C-alpha cells in the first residue's frame, strides 16, 4: 500500500470544508480527467485543462495537462512517473512500510526535474500513521541551494482536531512556511480556524492568511457553510457563504457567493459508475453587464468530465 502517494501536498493541511472548495470549475473552460486502476495496484491518471482568452482580437486556446503512471514492483515498492505539459517531471518511489518499535512507518523518495534536466530536487521522507496522529517529515535537497526540512503533524482526539506544518531553511534557519489548523466537529456542526503563511523565507513570524470556517449539516444531504478570511496584518476580512444539496444518488448541486458579489454555481451528475459530468459558472452580480459577448465564453463557465475504469 503506497501510503505516501495518498497524501495531500506535504505543505498543506488540507481543506476540511468541501462545500466552498470542490467542484467549482468555472476557472477553466473545460477540464477532462481520466483514471484507470489495475487489480494489482497500478494506476493511470490524466488531467487536461482548456482555457480561452482574447489576444489581438483573436481567440487563443491554452491547454495545461499532466499524466501520472503508477505501478507496484517487487511486491512491496511502488513507482510513480509524472509529467506536465510545462515540462515538469517527477519520479516518486514509495519504499513501503517498516515496523519500528512496534509502530508502522512509511518511507519514500522522489526526484523533481524538467525535460532539460537543468535542475534537480531530491527529497527523502517518512510518514507515520497512528490511530489518532499522523506525522510526516521530508528533507529536500537542491544542488546549489540550502536544504529544507518540512514537518507536519495532524492529531484528532474525539471531536477536536489540530495540526501544524513548517518548512525550515537549514542554512539560514529561516522559516519558509508555518501553518496551523484547529477545528471542532460534532454532530451537525463543524468549525475550524486555519493559518497559512507566506512561502518566502522570513526572519520573524508574520501574519499570513487567517481563515475561519463554520459548517452546519442540516441533514445527510444538505450542508450550509460560512467562511471569513483575512490576509496580512490589516483587518480587511472577506466572507463567503455557500450551500450544497445532494438531490439524489446521481446529482449534487451547490452554490456560493462572496463579499465581492461573485456568485458561483455548480452541478455534478454521475452518468454511471464510469462517467461524471460537472458544470459550473460564475456571475459578477455587481457588474451592470455580467455577460461579455466580446469574450469566449461570454460568462466564466466550466465543464469537467471525469472517466473512471
mmCIF file of N, CA, C and O in Angstrom, residues 65-136:
data_model
loop_
_atom_site.group_PDB
_atom_site.id
_atom_site.type_symbol
_atom_site.label_atom_id
_atom_site.label_comp_id
_atom_site.label_asym_id
_atom_site.label_seq_id
_atom_site.Cartn_x
_atom_site.Cartn_y
_atom_site.Cartn_z
ATOM 1 N N UNK A 65 -1.914 20.148 -19.222
ATOM 2 C CA UNK A 65 -2.272 18.791 -18.864
ATOM 3 C C UNK A 65 -1.118 18.111 -18.134
ATOM 4 O O UNK A 65 0.028 18.573 -18.162
ATOM 5 N N UNK A 66 -1.452 17.035 -17.459
ATOM 6 C CA UNK A 66 -0.454 16.243 -16.752
ATOM 7 C C UNK A 66 -0.882 14.785 -16.747
ATOM 8 O O UNK A 66 -2.075 14.474 -16.780
ATOM 9 N N UNK A 67 0.092 13.906 -16.709
ATOM 10 C CA UNK A 67 -0.169 12.471 -16.710
ATOM 11 C C UNK A 67 0.630 11.819 -15.589
ATOM 12 O O UNK A 67 1.770 12.208 -15.303
ATOM 13 N N UNK A 68 0.005 10.839 -14.930
ATOM 14 C CA UNK A 68 0.657 10.091 -13.856
ATOM 15 C C UNK A 68 0.504 8.595 -14.139
ATOM 16 O O UNK A 68 -0.594 8.125 -14.428
ATOM 17 N N UNK A 69 1.622 7.885 -14.031
ATOM 18 C CA UNK A 69 1.615 6.433 -14.197
ATOM 19 C C UNK A 69 2.191 5.811 -12.924
ATOM 20 O O UNK A 69 3.297 6.159 -12.521
ATOM 21 N N UNK A 70 1.432 4.941 -12.309
ATOM 22 C CA UNK A 70 1.838 4.331 -11.047
ATOM 23 C C UNK A 70 1.745 2.821 -11.157
ATOM 24 O O UNK A 70 0.754 2.292 -11.651
ATOM 25 N N UNK A 71 2.807 2.131 -10.712
ATOM 26 C CA UNK A 71 2.744 0.678 -10.728
ATOM 27 C C UNK A 71 3.628 0.100 -9.616
ATOM 28 O O UNK A 71 4.668 0.664 -9.277
ATOM 29 N N UNK A 72 3.204 -1.006 -9.021
ATOM 30 C CA UNK A 72 3.994 -1.652 -7.972
ATOM 31 C C UNK A 72 5.073 -2.551 -8.574
ATOM 32 O O UNK A 72 4.961 -3.001 -9.716
ATOM 33 N N UNK A 73 6.134 -2.804 -7.795
ATOM 34 C CA UNK A 73 7.153 -3.747 -8.227
ATOM 35 C C UNK A 73 7.791 -4.398 -6.993
ATOM 36 O O UNK A 73 7.822 -3.808 -5.907
ATOM 37 N N UNK A 74 8.258 -5.600 -7.171
ATOM 38 C CA UNK A 74 8.862 -6.403 -6.097
ATOM 39 C C UNK A 74 7.936 -6.521 -4.896
ATOM 40 O O UNK A 74 8.385 -6.592 -3.755
ATOM 41 N N UNK A 75 6.624 -6.507 -5.156
ATOM 42 C CA UNK A 75 5.571 -6.754 -4.171
ATOM 43 C C UNK A 75 5.450 -5.669 -3.093
ATOM 44 O O UNK A 75 4.366 -5.429 -2.573
ATOM 45 N N UNK A 76 6.518 -4.977 -2.735
ATOM 46 C CA UNK A 76 6.486 -4.044 -1.607
ATOM 47 C C UNK A 76 6.580 -2.587 -2.033
ATOM 48 O O UNK A 76 6.081 -1.695 -1.354
ATOM 49 N N UNK A 77 7.207 -2.325 -3.159
ATOM 50 C CA UNK A 77 7.520 -0.962 -3.562
ATOM 51 C C UNK A 77 6.550 -0.469 -4.639
ATOM 52 O O UNK A 77 5.919 -1.260 -5.337
ATOM 53 N N UNK A 78 6.466 0.858 -4.751
ATOM 54 C CA UNK A 78 5.600 1.471 -5.760
ATOM 55 C C UNK A 78 6.358 2.597 -6.442
ATOM 56 O O UNK A 78 7.026 3.398 -5.772
ATOM 57 N N UNK A 79 6.249 2.673 -7.753
ATOM 58 C CA UNK A 79 6.912 3.719 -8.545
ATOM 59 C C UNK A 79 5.858 4.549 -9.255
ATOM 60 O O UNK A 79 4.869 4.019 -9.771
ATOM 61 N N UNK A 80 6.042 5.858 -9.274
ATOM 62 C CA UNK A 80 5.128 6.745 -9.991
ATOM 63 C C UNK A 80 5.932 7.720 -10.855
ATOM 64 O O UNK A 80 6.910 8.313 -10.396
ATOM 65 N N UNK A 81 5.489 7.865 -12.095
ATOM 66 C CA UNK A 81 6.092 8.820 -13.032
ATOM 67 C C UNK A 81 5.061 9.873 -13.380
ATOM 68 O O UNK A 81 3.927 9.550 -13.746
ATOM 69 N N UNK A 82 5.423 11.150 -13.247
ATOM 70 C CA UNK A 82 4.518 12.263 -13.550
ATOM 71 C C UNK A 82 5.195 13.223 -14.523
ATOM 72 O O UNK A 82 6.387 13.520 -14.392
ATOM 73 N N UNK A 83 4.416 13.735 -15.467
ATOM 74 C CA UNK A 83 4.922 14.758 -16.375
ATOM 75 C C UNK A 83 3.811 15.727 -16.719
ATOM 76 O O UNK A 83 2.654 15.334 -16.942
ATOM 77 N N UNK A 84 4.165 17.027 -16.733
ATOM 78 C CA UNK A 84 3.236 18.086 -17.114
ATOM 79 C C UNK A 84 3.657 18.686 -18.436
ATOM 80 O O UNK A 84 4.822 18.608 -18.836
ATOM 81 N N UNK A 85 2.679 19.329 -19.098
ATOM 82 C CA UNK A 85 2.972 19.968 -20.382
ATOM 83 C C UNK A 85 4.033 21.058 -20.232
ATOM 84 O O UNK A 85 4.782 21.354 -21.166
ATOM 85 N N UNK A 86 4.097 21.676 -19.038
ATOM 86 C CA UNK A 86 5.085 22.718 -18.794
ATOM 87 C C UNK A 86 6.507 22.177 -18.828
ATOM 88 O O UNK A 86 7.474 22.945 -18.897
ATOM 89 N N UNK A 87 6.657 20.857 -18.755
ATOM 90 C CA UNK A 87 7.982 20.247 -18.797
ATOM 91 C C UNK A 87 8.423 19.650 -17.482
ATOM 92 O O UNK A 87 9.472 18.998 -17.414
ATOM 93 N N UNK A 88 7.652 19.858 -16.419
ATOM 94 C CA UNK A 88 8.000 19.291 -15.120
ATOM 95 C C UNK A 88 7.920 17.771 -15.157
ATOM 96 O O UNK A 88 6.988 17.190 -15.714
ATOM 97 N N UNK A 89 8.901 17.129 -14.517
ATOM 98 C CA UNK A 89 8.949 15.676 -14.418
ATOM 99 C C UNK A 89 9.188 15.299 -12.959
ATOM 100 O O UNK A 89 10.016 15.914 -12.280
ATOM 101 N N UNK A 90 8.465 14.295 -12.489
ATOM 102 C CA UNK A 90 8.643 13.830 -11.109
ATOM 103 C C UNK A 90 8.667 12.312 -11.098
ATOM 104 O O UNK A 90 7.812 11.656 -11.680
ATOM 105 N N UNK A 91 9.672 11.761 -10.414
ATOM 106 C CA UNK A 91 9.793 10.327 -10.200
ATOM 107 C C UNK A 91 9.644 10.080 -8.701
ATOM 108 O O UNK A 91 10.422 10.609 -7.907
ATOM 109 N N UNK A 92 8.649 9.305 -8.328
ATOM 110 C CA UNK A 92 8.370 9.074 -6.912
ATOM 111 C C UNK A 92 8.503 7.590 -6.602
ATOM 112 O O UNK A 92 7.957 6.746 -7.324
ATOM 113 N N UNK A 93 9.210 7.286 -5.502
ATOM 114 C CA UNK A 93 9.407 5.903 -5.081
ATOM 115 C C UNK A 93 8.840 5.740 -3.666
ATOM 116 O O UNK A 93 9.318 6.365 -2.721
ATOM 117 N N UNK A 94 7.800 4.929 -3.545
ATOM 118 C CA UNK A 94 7.293 4.562 -2.220
ATOM 119 C C UNK A 94 8.008 3.280 -1.808
ATOM 120 O O UNK A 94 7.906 2.252 -2.493
ATOM 121 N N UNK A 95 8.761 3.347 -0.705
ATOM 122 C CA UNK A 95 9.604 2.236 -0.285
ATOM 123 C C UNK A 95 8.903 1.279 0.659
ATOM 124 O O UNK A 95 9.534 0.403 1.255
ATOM 125 N N UNK A 96 7.591 1.463 0.831
ATOM 126 C CA UNK A 96 6.831 0.533 1.651
ATOM 127 C C UNK A 96 6.847 0.885 3.126
ATOM 128 O O UNK A 96 7.381 1.921 3.546
ATOM 129 N N UNK A 97 6.275 0.005 3.932
ATOM 130 C CA UNK A 97 6.151 0.217 5.367
ATOM 131 C C UNK A 97 7.098 -0.699 6.130
ATOM 132 O O UNK A 97 7.330 -1.850 5.742
ATOM 133 N N UNK A 98 7.636 -0.150 7.227
ATOM 134 C CA UNK A 98 8.540 -0.897 8.086
ATOM 135 C C UNK A 98 8.081 -0.737 9.533
ATOM 136 O O UNK A 98 7.653 0.337 9.943
ATOM 137 N N UNK A 99 8.195 -1.801 10.312
ATOM 138 C CA UNK A 99 7.803 -1.759 11.720
ATOM 139 C C UNK A 99 9.011 -1.409 12.573
ATOM 140 O O UNK A 99 10.027 -2.125 12.566
ATOM 141 N N UNK A 100 8.916 -0.279 13.281
ATOM 142 C CA UNK A 100 9.982 0.194 14.161
ATOM 143 C C UNK A 100 9.387 0.452 15.535
ATOM 144 O O UNK A 100 8.468 1.268 15.656
ATOM 145 N N UNK A 101 9.895 -0.250 16.548
ATOM 146 C CA UNK A 101 9.354 -0.142 17.907
ATOM 147 C C UNK A 101 7.835 -0.358 17.909
ATOM 148 O O UNK A 101 7.080 0.411 18.495
ATOM 149 N N UNK A 102 7.414 -1.394 17.200
ATOM 150 C CA UNK A 102 6.011 -1.804 17.149
ATOM 151 C C UNK A 102 5.094 -0.773 16.490
ATOM 152 O O UNK A 102 3.883 -0.809 16.680
ATOM 153 N N UNK A 103 5.666 0.144 15.746
ATOM 154 C CA UNK A 103 4.873 1.133 15.023
ATOM 155 C C UNK A 103 5.233 1.072 13.541
ATOM 156 O O UNK A 103 6.386 0.847 13.179
ATOM 157 N N UNK A 104 4.231 1.315 12.688
ATOM 158 C CA UNK A 104 4.431 1.214 11.250
ATOM 159 C C UNK A 104 4.842 2.566 10.666
ATOM 160 O O UNK A 104 4.145 3.570 10.858
ATOM 161 N N UNK A 105 5.973 2.571 9.966
ATOM 162 C CA UNK A 105 6.485 3.785 9.326
ATOM 163 C C UNK A 105 6.590 3.563 7.823
ATOM 164 O O UNK A 105 7.009 2.507 7.361
ATOM 165 N N UNK A 106 6.210 4.567 7.074
ATOM 166 C CA UNK A 106 6.292 4.524 5.617
ATOM 167 C C UNK A 106 7.434 5.431 5.162
ATOM 168 O O UNK A 106 7.606 6.542 5.669
ATOM 169 N N UNK A 107 8.231 4.971 4.197
ATOM 170 C CA UNK A 107 9.362 5.758 3.705
ATOM 171 C C UNK A 107 9.194 5.993 2.204
ATOM 172 O O UNK A 107 8.659 5.151 1.479
ATOM 173 N N UNK A 108 9.669 7.153 1.745
ATOM 174 C CA UNK A 108 9.555 7.483 0.327
ATOM 175 C C UNK A 108 10.711 8.367 -0.112
ATOM 176 O O UNK A 108 11.417 8.974 0.706
ATOM 177 N N UNK A 109 10.871 8.452 -1.417
ATOM 178 C CA UNK A 109 11.872 9.332 -2.021
ATOM 179 C C UNK A 109 11.340 9.780 -3.374
ATOM 180 O O UNK A 109 10.612 9.039 -4.038
ATOM 181 N N UNK A 110 11.669 11.008 -3.778
ATOM 182 C CA UNK A 110 11.293 11.441 -5.117
ATOM 183 C C UNK A 110 12.289 12.439 -5.668
ATOM 184 O O UNK A 110 13.079 13.046 -4.937
ATOM 185 N N UNK A 111 12.263 12.567 -6.968
ATOM 186 C CA UNK A 111 13.143 13.486 -7.700
ATOM 187 C C UNK A 111 12.275 14.323 -8.622
ATOM 188 O O UNK A 111 11.444 13.786 -9.349
ATOM 189 N N UNK A 112 12.471 15.646 -8.588
ATOM 190 C CA UNK A 112 11.763 16.549 -9.491
ATOM 191 C C UNK A 112 12.781 17.219 -10.408
ATOM 192 O O UNK A 112 13.820 17.701 -9.964
ATOM 193 N N UNK A 113 12.466 17.264 -11.701
ATOM 194 C CA UNK A 113 13.322 17.924 -12.677
ATOM 195 C C UNK A 113 12.442 18.405 -13.822
ATOM 196 O O UNK A 113 11.224 18.532 -13.686
ATOM 197 N N UNK A 114 13.041 18.698 -14.966
ATOM 198 C CA UNK A 114 12.273 19.063 -16.156
ATOM 199 C C UNK A 114 12.898 18.397 -17.369
ATOM 200 O O UNK A 114 13.882 17.655 -17.251
ATOM 201 N N UNK A 115 12.331 18.668 -18.525
ATOM 202 C CA UNK A 115 12.808 17.981 -19.730
ATOM 203 C C UNK A 115 14.219 18.391 -20.124
ATOM 204 O O UNK A 115 14.885 17.674 -20.859
ATOM 205 N N UNK A 116 14.691 19.539 -19.626
ATOM 206 C CA UNK A 116 16.059 19.963 -19.935
ATOM 207 C C UNK A 116 17.069 19.374 -18.968
ATOM 208 O O UNK A 116 18.283 19.502 -19.189
ATOM 209 N N UNK A 117 16.591 18.774 -17.884
ATOM 210 C CA UNK A 117 17.458 18.203 -16.845
ATOM 211 C C UNK A 117 18.437 19.234 -16.300
ATOM 212 O O UNK A 117 19.584 18.927 -15.958
ATOM 213 N N UNK A 118 17.984 20.503 -16.201
ATOM 214 C CA UNK A 118 18.865 21.582 -15.762
ATOM 215 C C UNK A 118 18.871 21.761 -14.252
ATOM 216 O O UNK A 118 19.798 22.365 -13.707
ATOM 217 N N UNK A 119 17.861 21.237 -13.560
ATOM 218 C CA UNK A 119 17.782 21.400 -12.120
ATOM 219 C C UNK A 119 17.087 20.199 -11.510
ATOM 220 O O UNK A 119 16.120 19.686 -12.060
ATOM 221 N N UNK A 120 17.594 19.773 -10.358
ATOM 222 C CA UNK A 120 17.042 18.603 -9.688
ATOM 223 C C UNK A 120 16.673 18.935 -8.247
ATOM 224 O O UNK A 120 17.407 19.647 -7.557
ATOM 225 N N UNK A 121 15.532 18.434 -7.819
ATOM 226 C CA UNK A 121 15.119 18.489 -6.411
ATOM 227 C C UNK A 121 15.043 17.054 -5.904
ATOM 228 O O UNK A 121 14.266 16.250 -6.421
ATOM 229 N N UNK A 122 15.848 16.747 -4.895
ATOM 230 C CA UNK A 122 15.850 15.413 -4.297
ATOM 231 C C UNK A 122 15.144 15.485 -2.948
ATOM 232 O O UNK A 122 15.422 16.381 -2.147
ATOM 233 N N UNK A 123 14.255 14.537 -2.698
ATOM 234 C CA UNK A 123 13.510 14.532 -1.445
ATOM 235 C C UNK A 123 13.523 13.139 -0.829
ATOM 236 O O UNK A 123 13.359 12.144 -1.533
ATOM 237 N N UNK A 124 13.702 13.122 0.487
ATOM 238 C CA UNK A 124 13.624 11.899 1.273
ATOM 239 C C UNK A 124 12.645 12.148 2.404
ATOM 240 O O UNK A 124 12.679 13.214 3.032
ATOM 241 N N UNK A 125 11.772 11.179 2.694
ATOM 242 C CA UNK A 125 10.783 11.444 3.731
ATOM 243 C C UNK A 125 10.243 10.190 4.375
ATOM 244 O O UNK A 125 10.477 9.067 3.921
ATOM 245 N N UNK A 126 9.505 10.419 5.459
ATOM 246 C CA UNK A 126 8.870 9.330 6.187
ATOM 247 C C UNK A 126 7.501 9.762 6.680
ATOM 248 O O UNK A 126 7.268 10.956 6.922
ATOM 249 N N UNK A 127 6.597 8.796 6.811
ATOM 250 C CA UNK A 127 5.241 9.051 7.300
ATOM 251 C C UNK A 127 4.912 8.066 8.410
ATOM 252 O O UNK A 127 5.246 6.878 8.314
ATOM 253 N N UNK A 128 4.243 8.590 9.428
ATOM 254 C CA UNK A 128 3.725 7.732 10.490
ATOM 255 C C UNK A 128 2.222 7.943 10.595
ATOM 256 O O UNK A 128 1.756 9.084 10.671
ATOM 257 N N UNK A 129 1.472 6.840 10.591
ATOM 258 C CA UNK A 129 0.018 6.915 10.682
ATOM 259 C C UNK A 129 -0.430 6.132 11.912
ATOM 260 O O UNK A 129 -0.402 4.896 11.914
ATOM 261 N N UNK A 130 -0.812 6.856 12.969
ATOM 262 C CA UNK A 130 -1.332 6.220 14.163
ATOM 263 C C UNK A 130 -2.837 6.292 14.211
ATOM 264 O O UNK A 130 -3.487 6.812 13.301
ATOM 265 N N UNK A 131 -3.428 5.770 15.261
ATOM 266 C CA UNK A 131 -4.878 5.756 15.386
ATOM 267 C C UNK A 131 -5.454 7.164 15.515
ATOM 268 O O UNK A 131 -6.577 7.427 15.079
ATOM 269 N N UNK A 132 -4.706 8.073 16.123
ATOM 270 C CA UNK A 132 -5.192 9.449 16.297
ATOM 271 C C UNK A 132 -4.189 10.497 15.848
ATOM 272 O O UNK A 132 -4.443 11.691 15.978
ATOM 273 N N UNK A 133 -3.042 10.067 15.322
ATOM 274 C CA UNK A 133 -1.980 11.012 14.958
ATOM 275 C C UNK A 133 -1.361 10.633 13.631
ATOM 276 O O UNK A 133 -1.138 9.456 13.335
ATOM 277 N N UNK A 134 -1.086 11.654 12.815
ATOM 278 C CA UNK A 134 -0.351 11.480 11.564
ATOM 279 C C UNK A 134 0.843 12.417 11.590
ATOM 280 O O UNK A 134 0.711 13.596 11.905
ATOM 281 N N UNK A 135 2.022 11.884 11.275
ATOM 282 C CA UNK A 135 3.241 12.684 11.303
ATOM 283 C C UNK A 135 4.021 12.450 10.023
ATOM 284 O O UNK A 135 4.234 11.305 9.616
ATOM 285 N N UNK A 136 4.447 13.543 9.379
ATOM 286 C CA UNK A 136 5.137 13.462 8.093
ATOM 287 C C UNK A 136 6.371 14.361 8.118
ATOM 288 O O UNK A 136 6.301 15.503 8.561
#
